[in-house]
PDB file of C-alpha atoms (C1' of nucleotides) in Angstrom:
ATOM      1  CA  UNK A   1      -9.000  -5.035  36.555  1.00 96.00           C
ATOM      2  CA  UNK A   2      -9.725  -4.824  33.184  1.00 97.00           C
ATOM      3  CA  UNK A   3      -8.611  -6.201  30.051  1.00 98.00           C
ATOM      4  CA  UNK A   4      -7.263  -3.141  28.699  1.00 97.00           C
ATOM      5  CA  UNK A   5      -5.690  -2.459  32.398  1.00 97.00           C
ATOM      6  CA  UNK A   6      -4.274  -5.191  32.423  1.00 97.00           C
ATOM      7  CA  UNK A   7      -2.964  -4.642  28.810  1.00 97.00           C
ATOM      8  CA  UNK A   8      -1.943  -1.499  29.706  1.00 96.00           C
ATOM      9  CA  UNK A   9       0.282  -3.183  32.946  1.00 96.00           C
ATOM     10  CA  UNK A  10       1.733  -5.946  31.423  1.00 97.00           C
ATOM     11  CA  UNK A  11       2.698  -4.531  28.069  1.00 97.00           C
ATOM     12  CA  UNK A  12       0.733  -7.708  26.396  1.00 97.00           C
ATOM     13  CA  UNK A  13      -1.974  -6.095  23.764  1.00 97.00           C
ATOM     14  CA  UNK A  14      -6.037  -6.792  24.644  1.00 97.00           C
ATOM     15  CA  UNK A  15      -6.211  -9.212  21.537  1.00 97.00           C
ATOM     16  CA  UNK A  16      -3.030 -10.965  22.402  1.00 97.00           C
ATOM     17  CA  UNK A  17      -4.098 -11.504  26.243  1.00 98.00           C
ATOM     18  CA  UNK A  18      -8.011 -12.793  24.532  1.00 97.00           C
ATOM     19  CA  UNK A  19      -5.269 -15.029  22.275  1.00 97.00           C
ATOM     20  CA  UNK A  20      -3.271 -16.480  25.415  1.00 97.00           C
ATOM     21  CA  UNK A  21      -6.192 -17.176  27.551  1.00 97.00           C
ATOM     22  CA  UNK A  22      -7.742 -19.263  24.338  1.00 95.00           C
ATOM     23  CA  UNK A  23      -4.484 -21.186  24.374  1.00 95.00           C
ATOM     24  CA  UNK A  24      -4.496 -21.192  28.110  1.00 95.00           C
ATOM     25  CA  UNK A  25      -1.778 -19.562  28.954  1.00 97.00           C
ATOM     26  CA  UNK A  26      -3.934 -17.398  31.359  1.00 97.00           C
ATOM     27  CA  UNK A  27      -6.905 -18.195  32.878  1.00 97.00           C
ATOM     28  CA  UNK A  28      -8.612 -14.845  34.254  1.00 97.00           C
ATOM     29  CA  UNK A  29     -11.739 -15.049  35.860  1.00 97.00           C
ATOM     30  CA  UNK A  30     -15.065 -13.659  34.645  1.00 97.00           C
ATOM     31  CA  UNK A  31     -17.863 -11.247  35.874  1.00 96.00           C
ATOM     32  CA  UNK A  32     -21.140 -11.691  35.824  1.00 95.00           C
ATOM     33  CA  UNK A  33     -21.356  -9.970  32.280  1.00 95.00           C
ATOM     34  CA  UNK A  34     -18.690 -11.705  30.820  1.00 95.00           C
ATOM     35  CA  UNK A  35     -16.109  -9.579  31.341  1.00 98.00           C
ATOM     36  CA  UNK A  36     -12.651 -10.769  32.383  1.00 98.00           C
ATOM     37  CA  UNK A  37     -11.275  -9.617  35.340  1.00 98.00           C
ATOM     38  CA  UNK A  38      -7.438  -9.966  35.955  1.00 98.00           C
ATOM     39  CA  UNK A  39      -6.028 -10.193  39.557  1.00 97.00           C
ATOM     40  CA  UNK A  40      -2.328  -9.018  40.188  1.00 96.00           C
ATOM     41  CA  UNK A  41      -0.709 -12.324  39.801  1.00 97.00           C
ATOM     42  CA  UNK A  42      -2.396 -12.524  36.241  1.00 97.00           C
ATOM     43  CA  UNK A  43      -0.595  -9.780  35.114  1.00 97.00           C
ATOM     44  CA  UNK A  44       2.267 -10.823  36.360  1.00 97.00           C
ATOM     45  CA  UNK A  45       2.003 -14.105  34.251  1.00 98.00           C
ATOM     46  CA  UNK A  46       1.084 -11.749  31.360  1.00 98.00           C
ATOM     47  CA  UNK A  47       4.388  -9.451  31.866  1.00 98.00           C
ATOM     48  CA  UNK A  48       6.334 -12.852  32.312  1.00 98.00           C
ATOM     49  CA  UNK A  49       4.871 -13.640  29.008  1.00 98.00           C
ATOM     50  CA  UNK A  50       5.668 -10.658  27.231  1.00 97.00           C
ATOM     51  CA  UNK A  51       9.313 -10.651  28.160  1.00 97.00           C
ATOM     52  CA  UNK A  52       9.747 -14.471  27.429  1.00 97.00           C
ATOM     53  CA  UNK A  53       7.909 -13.370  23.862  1.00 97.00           C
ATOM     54  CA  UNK A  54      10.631 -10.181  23.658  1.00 97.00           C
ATOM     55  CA  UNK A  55      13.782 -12.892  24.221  1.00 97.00           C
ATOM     56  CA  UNK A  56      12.478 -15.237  21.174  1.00 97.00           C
ATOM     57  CA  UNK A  57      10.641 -17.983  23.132  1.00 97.00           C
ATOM     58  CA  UNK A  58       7.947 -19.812  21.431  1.00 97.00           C
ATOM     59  CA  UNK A  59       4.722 -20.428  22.932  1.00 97.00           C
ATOM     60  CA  UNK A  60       4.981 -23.694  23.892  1.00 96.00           C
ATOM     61  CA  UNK A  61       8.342 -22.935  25.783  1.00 97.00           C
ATOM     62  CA  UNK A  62       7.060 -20.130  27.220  1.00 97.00           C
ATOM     63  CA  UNK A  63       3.934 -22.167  28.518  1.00 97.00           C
ATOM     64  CA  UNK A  64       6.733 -24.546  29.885  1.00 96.00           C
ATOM     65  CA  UNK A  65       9.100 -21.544  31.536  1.00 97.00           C
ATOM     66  CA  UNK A  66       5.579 -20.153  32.743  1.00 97.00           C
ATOM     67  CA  UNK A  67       5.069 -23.580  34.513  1.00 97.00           C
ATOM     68  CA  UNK A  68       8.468 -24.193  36.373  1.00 97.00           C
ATOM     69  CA  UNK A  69       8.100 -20.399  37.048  1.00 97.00           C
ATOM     70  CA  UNK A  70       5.057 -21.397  39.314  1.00 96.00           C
ATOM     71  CA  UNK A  71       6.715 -24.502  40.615  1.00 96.00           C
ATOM     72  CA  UNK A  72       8.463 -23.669  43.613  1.00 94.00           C
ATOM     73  CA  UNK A  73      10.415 -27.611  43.395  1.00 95.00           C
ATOM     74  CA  UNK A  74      11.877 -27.013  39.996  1.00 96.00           C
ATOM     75  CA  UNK A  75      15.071 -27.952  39.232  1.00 96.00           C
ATOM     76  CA  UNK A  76      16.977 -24.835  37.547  1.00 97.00           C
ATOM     77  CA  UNK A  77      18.661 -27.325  35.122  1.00 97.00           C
ATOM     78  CA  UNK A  78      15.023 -27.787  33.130  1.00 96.00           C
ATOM     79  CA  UNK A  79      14.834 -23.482  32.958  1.00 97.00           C
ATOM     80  CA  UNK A  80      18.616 -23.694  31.808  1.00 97.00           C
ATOM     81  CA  UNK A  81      18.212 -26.307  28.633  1.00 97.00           C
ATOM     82  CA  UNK A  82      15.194 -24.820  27.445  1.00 97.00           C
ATOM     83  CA  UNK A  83      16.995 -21.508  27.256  1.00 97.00           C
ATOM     84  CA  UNK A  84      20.092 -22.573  26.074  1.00 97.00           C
ATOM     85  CA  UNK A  85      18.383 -24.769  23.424  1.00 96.00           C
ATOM     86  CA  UNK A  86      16.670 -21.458  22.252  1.00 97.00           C
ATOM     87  CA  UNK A  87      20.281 -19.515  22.501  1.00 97.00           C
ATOM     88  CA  UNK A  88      21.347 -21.990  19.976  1.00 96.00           C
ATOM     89  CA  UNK A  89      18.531 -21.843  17.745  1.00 96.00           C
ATOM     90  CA  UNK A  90      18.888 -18.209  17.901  1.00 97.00           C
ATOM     91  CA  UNK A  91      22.830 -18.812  16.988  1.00 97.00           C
ATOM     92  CA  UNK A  92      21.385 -20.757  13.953  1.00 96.00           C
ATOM     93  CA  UNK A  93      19.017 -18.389  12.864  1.00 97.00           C
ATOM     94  CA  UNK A  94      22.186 -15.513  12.950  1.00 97.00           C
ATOM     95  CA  UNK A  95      23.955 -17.605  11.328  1.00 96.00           C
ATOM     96  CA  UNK A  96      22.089 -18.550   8.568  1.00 96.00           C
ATOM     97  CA  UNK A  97      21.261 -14.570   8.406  1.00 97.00           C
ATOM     98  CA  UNK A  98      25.042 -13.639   7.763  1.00 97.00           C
ATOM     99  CA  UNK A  99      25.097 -15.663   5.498  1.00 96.00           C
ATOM    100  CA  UNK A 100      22.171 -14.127   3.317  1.00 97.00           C
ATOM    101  CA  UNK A 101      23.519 -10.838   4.483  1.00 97.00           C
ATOM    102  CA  UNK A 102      27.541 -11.520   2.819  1.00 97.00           C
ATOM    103  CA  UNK A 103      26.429 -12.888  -0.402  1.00 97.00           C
ATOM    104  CA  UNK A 104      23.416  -9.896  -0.650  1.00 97.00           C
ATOM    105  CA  UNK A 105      25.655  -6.811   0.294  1.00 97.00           C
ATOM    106  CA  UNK A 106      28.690  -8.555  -2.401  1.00 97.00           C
ATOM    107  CA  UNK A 107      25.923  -8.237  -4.893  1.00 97.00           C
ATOM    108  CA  UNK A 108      24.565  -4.901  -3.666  1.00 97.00           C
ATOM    109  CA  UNK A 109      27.477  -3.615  -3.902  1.00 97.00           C
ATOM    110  CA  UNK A 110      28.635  -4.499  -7.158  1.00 97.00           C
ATOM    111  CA  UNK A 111      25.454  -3.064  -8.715  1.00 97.00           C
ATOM    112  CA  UNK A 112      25.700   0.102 -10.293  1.00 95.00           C
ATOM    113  CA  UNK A 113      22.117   0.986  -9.294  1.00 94.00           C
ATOM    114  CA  UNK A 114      21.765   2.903 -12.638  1.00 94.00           C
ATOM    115  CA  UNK A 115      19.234   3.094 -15.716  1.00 95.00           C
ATOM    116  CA  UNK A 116      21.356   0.725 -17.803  1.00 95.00           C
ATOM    117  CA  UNK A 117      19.652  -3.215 -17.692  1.00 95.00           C
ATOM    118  CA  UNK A 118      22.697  -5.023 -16.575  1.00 95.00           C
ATOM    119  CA  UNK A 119      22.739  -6.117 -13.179  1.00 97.00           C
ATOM    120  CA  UNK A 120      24.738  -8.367 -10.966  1.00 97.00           C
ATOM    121  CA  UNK A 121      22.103  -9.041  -8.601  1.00 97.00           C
ATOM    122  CA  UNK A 122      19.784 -10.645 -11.604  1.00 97.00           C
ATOM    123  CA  UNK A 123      23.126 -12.419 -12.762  1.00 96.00           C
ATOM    124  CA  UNK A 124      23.583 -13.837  -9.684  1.00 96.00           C
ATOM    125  CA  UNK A 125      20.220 -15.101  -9.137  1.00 96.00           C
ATOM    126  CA  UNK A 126      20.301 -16.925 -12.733  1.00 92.00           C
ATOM    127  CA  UNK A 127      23.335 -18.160 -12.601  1.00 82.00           C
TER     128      UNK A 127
ATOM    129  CA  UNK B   1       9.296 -32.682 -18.699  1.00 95.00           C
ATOM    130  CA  UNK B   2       7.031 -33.274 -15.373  1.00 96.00           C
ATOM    131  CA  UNK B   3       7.226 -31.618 -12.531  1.00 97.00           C
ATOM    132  CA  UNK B   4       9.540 -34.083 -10.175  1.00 97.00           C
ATOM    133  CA  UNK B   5      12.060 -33.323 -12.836  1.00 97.00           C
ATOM    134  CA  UNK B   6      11.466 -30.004 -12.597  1.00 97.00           C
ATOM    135  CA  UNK B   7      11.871 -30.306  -9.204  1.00 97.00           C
ATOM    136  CA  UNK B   8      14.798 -32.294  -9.075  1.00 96.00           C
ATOM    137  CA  UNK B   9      16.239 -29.865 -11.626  1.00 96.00           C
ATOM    138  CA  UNK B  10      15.704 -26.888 -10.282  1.00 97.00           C
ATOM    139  CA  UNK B  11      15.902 -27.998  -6.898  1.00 96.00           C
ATOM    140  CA  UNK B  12      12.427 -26.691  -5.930  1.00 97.00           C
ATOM    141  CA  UNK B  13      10.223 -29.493  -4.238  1.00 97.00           C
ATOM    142  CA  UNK B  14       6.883 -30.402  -6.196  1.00 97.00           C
ATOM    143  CA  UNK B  15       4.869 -28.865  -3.534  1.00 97.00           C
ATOM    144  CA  UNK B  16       6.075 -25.678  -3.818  1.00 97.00           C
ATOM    145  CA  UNK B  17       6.010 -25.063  -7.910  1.00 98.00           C
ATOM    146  CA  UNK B  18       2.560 -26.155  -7.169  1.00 97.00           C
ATOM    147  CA  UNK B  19       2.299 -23.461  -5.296  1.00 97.00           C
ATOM    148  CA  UNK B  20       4.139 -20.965  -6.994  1.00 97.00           C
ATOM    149  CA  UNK B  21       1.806 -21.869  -9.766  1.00 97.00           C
ATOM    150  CA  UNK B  22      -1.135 -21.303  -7.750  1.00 95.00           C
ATOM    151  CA  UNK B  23       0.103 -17.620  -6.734  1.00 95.00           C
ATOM    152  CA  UNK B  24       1.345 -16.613 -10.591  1.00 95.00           C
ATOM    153  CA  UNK B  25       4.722 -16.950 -10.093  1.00 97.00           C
ATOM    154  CA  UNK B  26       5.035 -19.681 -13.059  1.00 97.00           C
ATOM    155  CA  UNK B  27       2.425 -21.163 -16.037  1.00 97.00           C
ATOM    156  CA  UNK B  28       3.230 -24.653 -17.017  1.00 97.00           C
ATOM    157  CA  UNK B  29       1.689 -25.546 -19.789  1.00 97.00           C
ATOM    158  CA  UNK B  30      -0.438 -28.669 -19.618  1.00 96.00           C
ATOM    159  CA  UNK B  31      -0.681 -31.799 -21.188  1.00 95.00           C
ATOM    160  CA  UNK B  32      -4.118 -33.152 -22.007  1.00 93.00           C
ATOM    161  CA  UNK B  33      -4.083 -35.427 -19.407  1.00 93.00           C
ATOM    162  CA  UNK B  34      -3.719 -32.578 -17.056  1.00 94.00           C
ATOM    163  CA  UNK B  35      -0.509 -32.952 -15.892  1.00 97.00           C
ATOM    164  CA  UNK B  36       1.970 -29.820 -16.262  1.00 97.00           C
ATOM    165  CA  UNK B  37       4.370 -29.844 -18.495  1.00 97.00           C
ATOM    166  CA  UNK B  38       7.596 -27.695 -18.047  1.00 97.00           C
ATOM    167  CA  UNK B  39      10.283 -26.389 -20.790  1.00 97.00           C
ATOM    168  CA  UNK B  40      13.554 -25.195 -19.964  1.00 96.00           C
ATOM    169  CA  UNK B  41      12.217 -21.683 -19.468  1.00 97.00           C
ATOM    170  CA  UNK B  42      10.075 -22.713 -16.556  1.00 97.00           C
ATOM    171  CA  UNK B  43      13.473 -24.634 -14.858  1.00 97.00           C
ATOM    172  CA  UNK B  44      14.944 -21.433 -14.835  1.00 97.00           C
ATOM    173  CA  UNK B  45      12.784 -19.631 -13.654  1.00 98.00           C
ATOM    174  CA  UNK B  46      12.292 -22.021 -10.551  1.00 98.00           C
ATOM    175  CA  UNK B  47      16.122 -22.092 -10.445  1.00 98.00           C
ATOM    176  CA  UNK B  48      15.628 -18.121  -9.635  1.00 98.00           C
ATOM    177  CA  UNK B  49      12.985 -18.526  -7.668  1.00 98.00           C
ATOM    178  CA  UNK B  50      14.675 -20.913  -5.376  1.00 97.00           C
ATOM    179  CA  UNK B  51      18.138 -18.667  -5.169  1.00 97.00           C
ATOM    180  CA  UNK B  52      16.268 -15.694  -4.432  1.00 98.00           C
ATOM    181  CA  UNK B  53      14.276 -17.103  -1.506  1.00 97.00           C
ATOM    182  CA  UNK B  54      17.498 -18.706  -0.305  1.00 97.00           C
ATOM    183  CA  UNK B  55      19.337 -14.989  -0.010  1.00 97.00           C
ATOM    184  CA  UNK B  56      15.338 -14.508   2.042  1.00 97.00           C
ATOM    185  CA  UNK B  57      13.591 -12.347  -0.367  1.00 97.00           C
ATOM    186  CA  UNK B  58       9.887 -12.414   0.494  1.00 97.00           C
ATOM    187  CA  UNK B  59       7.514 -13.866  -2.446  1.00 97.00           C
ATOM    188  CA  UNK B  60       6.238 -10.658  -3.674  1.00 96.00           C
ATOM    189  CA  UNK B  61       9.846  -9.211  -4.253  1.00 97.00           C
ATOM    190  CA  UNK B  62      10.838 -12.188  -5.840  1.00 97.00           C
ATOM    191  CA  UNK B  63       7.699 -11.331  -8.381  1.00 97.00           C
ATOM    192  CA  UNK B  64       9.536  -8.384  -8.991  1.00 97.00           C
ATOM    193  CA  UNK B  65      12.750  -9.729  -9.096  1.00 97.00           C
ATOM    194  CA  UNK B  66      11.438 -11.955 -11.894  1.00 97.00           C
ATOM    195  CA  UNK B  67       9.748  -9.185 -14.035  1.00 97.00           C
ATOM    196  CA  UNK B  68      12.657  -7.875 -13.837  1.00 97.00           C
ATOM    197  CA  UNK B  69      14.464 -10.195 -14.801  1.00 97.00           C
ATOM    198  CA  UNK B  70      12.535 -11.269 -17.680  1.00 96.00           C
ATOM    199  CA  UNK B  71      12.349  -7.487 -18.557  1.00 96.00           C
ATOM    200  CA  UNK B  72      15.238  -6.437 -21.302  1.00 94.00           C
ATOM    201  CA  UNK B  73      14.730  -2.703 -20.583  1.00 95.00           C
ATOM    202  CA  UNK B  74      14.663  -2.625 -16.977  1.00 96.00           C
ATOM    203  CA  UNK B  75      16.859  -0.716 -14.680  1.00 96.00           C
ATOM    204  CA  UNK B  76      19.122  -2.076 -12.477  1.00 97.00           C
ATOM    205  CA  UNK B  77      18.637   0.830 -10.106  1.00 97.00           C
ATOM    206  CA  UNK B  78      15.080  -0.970  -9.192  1.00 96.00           C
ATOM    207  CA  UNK B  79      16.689  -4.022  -8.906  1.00 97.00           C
ATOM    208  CA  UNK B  80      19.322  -2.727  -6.338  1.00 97.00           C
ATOM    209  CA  UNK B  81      16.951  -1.018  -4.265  1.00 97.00           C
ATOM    210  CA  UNK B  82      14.962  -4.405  -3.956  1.00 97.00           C
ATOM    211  CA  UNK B  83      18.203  -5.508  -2.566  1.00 97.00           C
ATOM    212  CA  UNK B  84      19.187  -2.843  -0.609  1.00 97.00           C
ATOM    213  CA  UNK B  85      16.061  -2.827   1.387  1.00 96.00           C
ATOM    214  CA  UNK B  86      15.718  -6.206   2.064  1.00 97.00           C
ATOM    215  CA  UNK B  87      19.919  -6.711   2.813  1.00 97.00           C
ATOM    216  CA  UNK B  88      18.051  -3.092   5.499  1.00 96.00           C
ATOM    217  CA  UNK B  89      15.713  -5.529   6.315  1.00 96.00           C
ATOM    218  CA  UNK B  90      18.415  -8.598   7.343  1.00 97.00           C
ATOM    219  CA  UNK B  91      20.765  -6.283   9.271  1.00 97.00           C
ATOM    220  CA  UNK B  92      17.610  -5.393  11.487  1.00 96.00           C
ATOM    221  CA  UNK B  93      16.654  -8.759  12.042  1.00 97.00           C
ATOM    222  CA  UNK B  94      20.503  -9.788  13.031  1.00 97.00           C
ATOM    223  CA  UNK B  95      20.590  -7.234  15.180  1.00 96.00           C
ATOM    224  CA  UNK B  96      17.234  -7.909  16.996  1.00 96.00           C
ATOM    225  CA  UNK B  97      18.344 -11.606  16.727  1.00 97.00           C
ATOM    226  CA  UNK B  98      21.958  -9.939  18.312  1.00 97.00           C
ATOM    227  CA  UNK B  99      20.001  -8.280  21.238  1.00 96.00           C
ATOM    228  CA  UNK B 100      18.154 -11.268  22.368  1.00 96.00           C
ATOM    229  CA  UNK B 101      20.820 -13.482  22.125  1.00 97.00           C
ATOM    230  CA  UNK B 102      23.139 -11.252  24.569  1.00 97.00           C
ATOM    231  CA  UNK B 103      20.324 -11.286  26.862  1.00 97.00           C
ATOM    232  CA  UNK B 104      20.001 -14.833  26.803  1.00 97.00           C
ATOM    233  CA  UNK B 105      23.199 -15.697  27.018  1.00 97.00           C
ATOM    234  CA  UNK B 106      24.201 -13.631  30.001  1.00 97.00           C
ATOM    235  CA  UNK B 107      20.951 -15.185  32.087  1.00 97.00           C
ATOM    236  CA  UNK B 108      22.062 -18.583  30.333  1.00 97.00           C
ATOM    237  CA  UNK B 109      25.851 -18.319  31.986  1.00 97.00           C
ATOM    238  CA  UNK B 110      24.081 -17.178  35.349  1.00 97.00           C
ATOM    239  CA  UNK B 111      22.105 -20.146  35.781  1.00 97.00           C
ATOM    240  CA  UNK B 112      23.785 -23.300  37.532  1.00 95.00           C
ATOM    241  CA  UNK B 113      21.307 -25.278  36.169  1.00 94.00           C
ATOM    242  CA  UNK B 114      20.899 -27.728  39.025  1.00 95.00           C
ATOM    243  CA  UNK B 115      18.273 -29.335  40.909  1.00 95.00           C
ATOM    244  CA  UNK B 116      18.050 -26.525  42.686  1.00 96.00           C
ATOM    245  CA  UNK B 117      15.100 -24.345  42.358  1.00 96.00           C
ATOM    246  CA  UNK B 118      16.703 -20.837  42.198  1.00 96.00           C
ATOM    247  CA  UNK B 119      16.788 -19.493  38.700  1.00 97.00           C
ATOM    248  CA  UNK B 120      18.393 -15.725  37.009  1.00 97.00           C
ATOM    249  CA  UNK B 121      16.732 -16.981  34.112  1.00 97.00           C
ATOM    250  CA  UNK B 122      13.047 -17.214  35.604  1.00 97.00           C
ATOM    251  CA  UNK B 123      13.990 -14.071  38.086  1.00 96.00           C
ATOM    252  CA  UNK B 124      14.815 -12.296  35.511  1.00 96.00           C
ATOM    253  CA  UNK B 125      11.712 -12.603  33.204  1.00 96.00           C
ATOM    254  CA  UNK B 126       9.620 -12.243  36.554  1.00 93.00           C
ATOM    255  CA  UNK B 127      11.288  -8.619  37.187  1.00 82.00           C
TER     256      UNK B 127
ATOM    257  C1'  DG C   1      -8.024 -58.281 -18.638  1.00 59.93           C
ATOM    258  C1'  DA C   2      -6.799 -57.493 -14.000  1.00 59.93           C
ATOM    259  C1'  DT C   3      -3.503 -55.689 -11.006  1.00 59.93           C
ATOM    260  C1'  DG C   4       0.155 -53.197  -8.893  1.00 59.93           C
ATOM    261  C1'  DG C   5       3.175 -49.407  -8.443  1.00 59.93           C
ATOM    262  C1'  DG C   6       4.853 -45.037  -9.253  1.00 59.93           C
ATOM    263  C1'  DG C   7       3.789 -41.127 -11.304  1.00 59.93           C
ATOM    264  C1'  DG C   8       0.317 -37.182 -11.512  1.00 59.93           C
ATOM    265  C1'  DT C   9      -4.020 -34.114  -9.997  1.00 59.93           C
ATOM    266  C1'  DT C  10      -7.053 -31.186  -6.706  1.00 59.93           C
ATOM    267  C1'  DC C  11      -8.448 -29.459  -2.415  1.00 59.93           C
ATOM    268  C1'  DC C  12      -8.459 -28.921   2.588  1.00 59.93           C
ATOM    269  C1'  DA C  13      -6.166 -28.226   6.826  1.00 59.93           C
ATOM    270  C1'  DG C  14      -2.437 -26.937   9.621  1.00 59.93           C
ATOM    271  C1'  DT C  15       1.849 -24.563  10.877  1.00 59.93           C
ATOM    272  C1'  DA C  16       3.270 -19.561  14.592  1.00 59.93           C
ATOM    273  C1'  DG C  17       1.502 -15.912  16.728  1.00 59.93           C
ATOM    274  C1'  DC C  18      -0.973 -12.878  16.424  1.00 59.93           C
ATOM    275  C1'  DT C  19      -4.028  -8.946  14.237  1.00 59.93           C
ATOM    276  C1'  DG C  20      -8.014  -6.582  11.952  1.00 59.93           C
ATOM    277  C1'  DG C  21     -12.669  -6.276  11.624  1.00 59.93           C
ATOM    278  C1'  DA C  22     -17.631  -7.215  12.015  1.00 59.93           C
ATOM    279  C1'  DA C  23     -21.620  -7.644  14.927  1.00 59.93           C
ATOM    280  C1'  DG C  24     -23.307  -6.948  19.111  1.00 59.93           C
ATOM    281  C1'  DG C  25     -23.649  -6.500  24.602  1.00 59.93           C
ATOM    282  C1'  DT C  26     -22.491  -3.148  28.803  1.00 59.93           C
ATOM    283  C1'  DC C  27     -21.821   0.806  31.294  1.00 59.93           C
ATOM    284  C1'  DA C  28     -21.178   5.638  32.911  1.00 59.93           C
ATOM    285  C1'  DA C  29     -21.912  10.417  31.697  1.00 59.93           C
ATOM    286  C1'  DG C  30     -24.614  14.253  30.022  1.00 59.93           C
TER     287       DG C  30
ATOM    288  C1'  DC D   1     -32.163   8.517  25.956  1.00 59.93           C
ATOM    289  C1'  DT D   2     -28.346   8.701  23.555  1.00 59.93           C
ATOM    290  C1'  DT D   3     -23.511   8.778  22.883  1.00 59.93           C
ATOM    291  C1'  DG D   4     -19.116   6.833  23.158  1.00 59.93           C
ATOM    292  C1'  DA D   5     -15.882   3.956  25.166  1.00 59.93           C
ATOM    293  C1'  DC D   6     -15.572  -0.168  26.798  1.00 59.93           C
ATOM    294  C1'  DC D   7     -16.213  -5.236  26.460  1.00 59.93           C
ATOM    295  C1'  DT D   8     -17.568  -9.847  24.115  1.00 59.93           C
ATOM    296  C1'  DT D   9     -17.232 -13.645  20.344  1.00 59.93           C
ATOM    297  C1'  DC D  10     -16.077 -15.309  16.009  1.00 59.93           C
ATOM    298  C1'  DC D  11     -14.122 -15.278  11.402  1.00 59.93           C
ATOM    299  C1'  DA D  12     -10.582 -14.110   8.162  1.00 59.93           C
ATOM    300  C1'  DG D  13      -5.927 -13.112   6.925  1.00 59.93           C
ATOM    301  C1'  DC D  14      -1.029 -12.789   7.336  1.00 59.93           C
ATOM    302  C1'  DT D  15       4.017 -15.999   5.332  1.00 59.93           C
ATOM    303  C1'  DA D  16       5.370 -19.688   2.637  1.00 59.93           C
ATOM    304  C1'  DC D  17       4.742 -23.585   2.445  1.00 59.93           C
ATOM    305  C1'  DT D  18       3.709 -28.772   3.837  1.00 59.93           C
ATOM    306  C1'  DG D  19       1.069 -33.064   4.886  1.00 59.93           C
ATOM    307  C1'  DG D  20      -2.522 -35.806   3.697  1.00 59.93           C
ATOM    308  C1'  DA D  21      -6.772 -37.567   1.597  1.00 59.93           C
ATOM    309  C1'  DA D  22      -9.104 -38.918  -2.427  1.00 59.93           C
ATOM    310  C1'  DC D  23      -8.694 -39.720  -6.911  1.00 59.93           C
ATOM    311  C1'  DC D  24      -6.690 -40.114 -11.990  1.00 59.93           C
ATOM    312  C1'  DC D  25      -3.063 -41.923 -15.405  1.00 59.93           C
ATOM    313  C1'  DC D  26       0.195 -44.866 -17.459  1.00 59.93           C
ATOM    314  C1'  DC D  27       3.104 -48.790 -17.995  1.00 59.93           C
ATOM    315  C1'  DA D  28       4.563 -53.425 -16.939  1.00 59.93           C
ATOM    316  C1'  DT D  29       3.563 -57.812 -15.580  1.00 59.93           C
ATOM    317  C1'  DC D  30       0.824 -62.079 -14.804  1.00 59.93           C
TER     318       DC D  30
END
DNA sequence: GATGGGGGTTCCAGTAGCTGGAAGGTCAAG
DNA sequence: CTTGACCTTCCAGCTACTGGAACCCCCATC
């Protein structure tokens, strides 16, 4: 298969698969013209990939999920703290969000939003 | 004054007026000895600088937050759709943020997370 | 006058995770 | 034989800094 096959099956874009296999996240093999060929179980480390990607992991915890995934001996507990370490950097980032979001809408909406120069917002920021 | 001060002042670290600087967003003078040389004009404006990219505005709106700012004739109507779109912008993220975090958090509360190699979390991404 | 320390300066590289684009090789069809 | 759709590598750029190296400046002290 193909790069753009395997693209194509895995929902992971050509230049992001080229991107993974420089990191070595993937290691597909090669034909005799240079062209990579992906088996099956590549693309099912690329589809791993791309829904690890889609729940907020970073790469390196994805290369680590990608690595107890393929260890038949892991302990669960490993898979379990990484996520939950990422649910509560996630909880953070929300968090810190609402935050921005409360103060920005108060200002929003106390802006008249008109031609005249005075402006809540740009008091608010100087202030 | 020199720029730790202005730092300290306007609670923007040295590295990043130096930066700013670099990207137009402030003009120190300069002293002949080459080191900048802030008035109370610059503080404030690094005091804005800092508040806006606290509530997450990206550089280039804060540009235009500035000119506005410094701009006696503007009106506020610009400002306020700067906001509006980026408080858009925030609410997308949270949500996205929202999504994943469901996700995760669900596969989280399904995992025992003991030595055990069976994993929702890793079956999950594999499906 | 030398020295030491705490400022300041510039410039380069790296961060995360791709993405766009240039320059060029490969392959099947017409 | 050429066209067009693939593929390859490599380099640059994105956001907003941040760390670090190498070097300059100024003041106080010995």
């Amino acid at each position: 298969m193909n790069i753009s096959a395997a693209a194509e099956r895995s929902g992971v874009p050509p230049k992001t698969i080229r991107y993974y296999e420089n990191i070595g996240l993937v290691r597909p093999q090669r034909e005799a013209n240079g062209y990579r060929v992906f088996r099956e179980s590549d693309v099912h480390k690329l589809t791993f990939l791309g829904r690890a990607r889609a729940l907020g992991f970073g790469i390196e915890d994805c290369r680590a999920l990608l690595a107890l995934w393929e260890d038949e001996a892991r302990a669960s507990a490993e898979v379990k703290r990484i996520a939950a370490d990422h649910l509560a950097e996630i909880d953070a980032k929300i968090a810190d969000l609402r935050d921005m979001r409360e103060t920005l809408a108060d200002l929003v909406d106390h802006c008249r939003g008109d031609d005249r120069p005075d402006c809540p917002i740009l008091k608010s920021l100087q202030a």
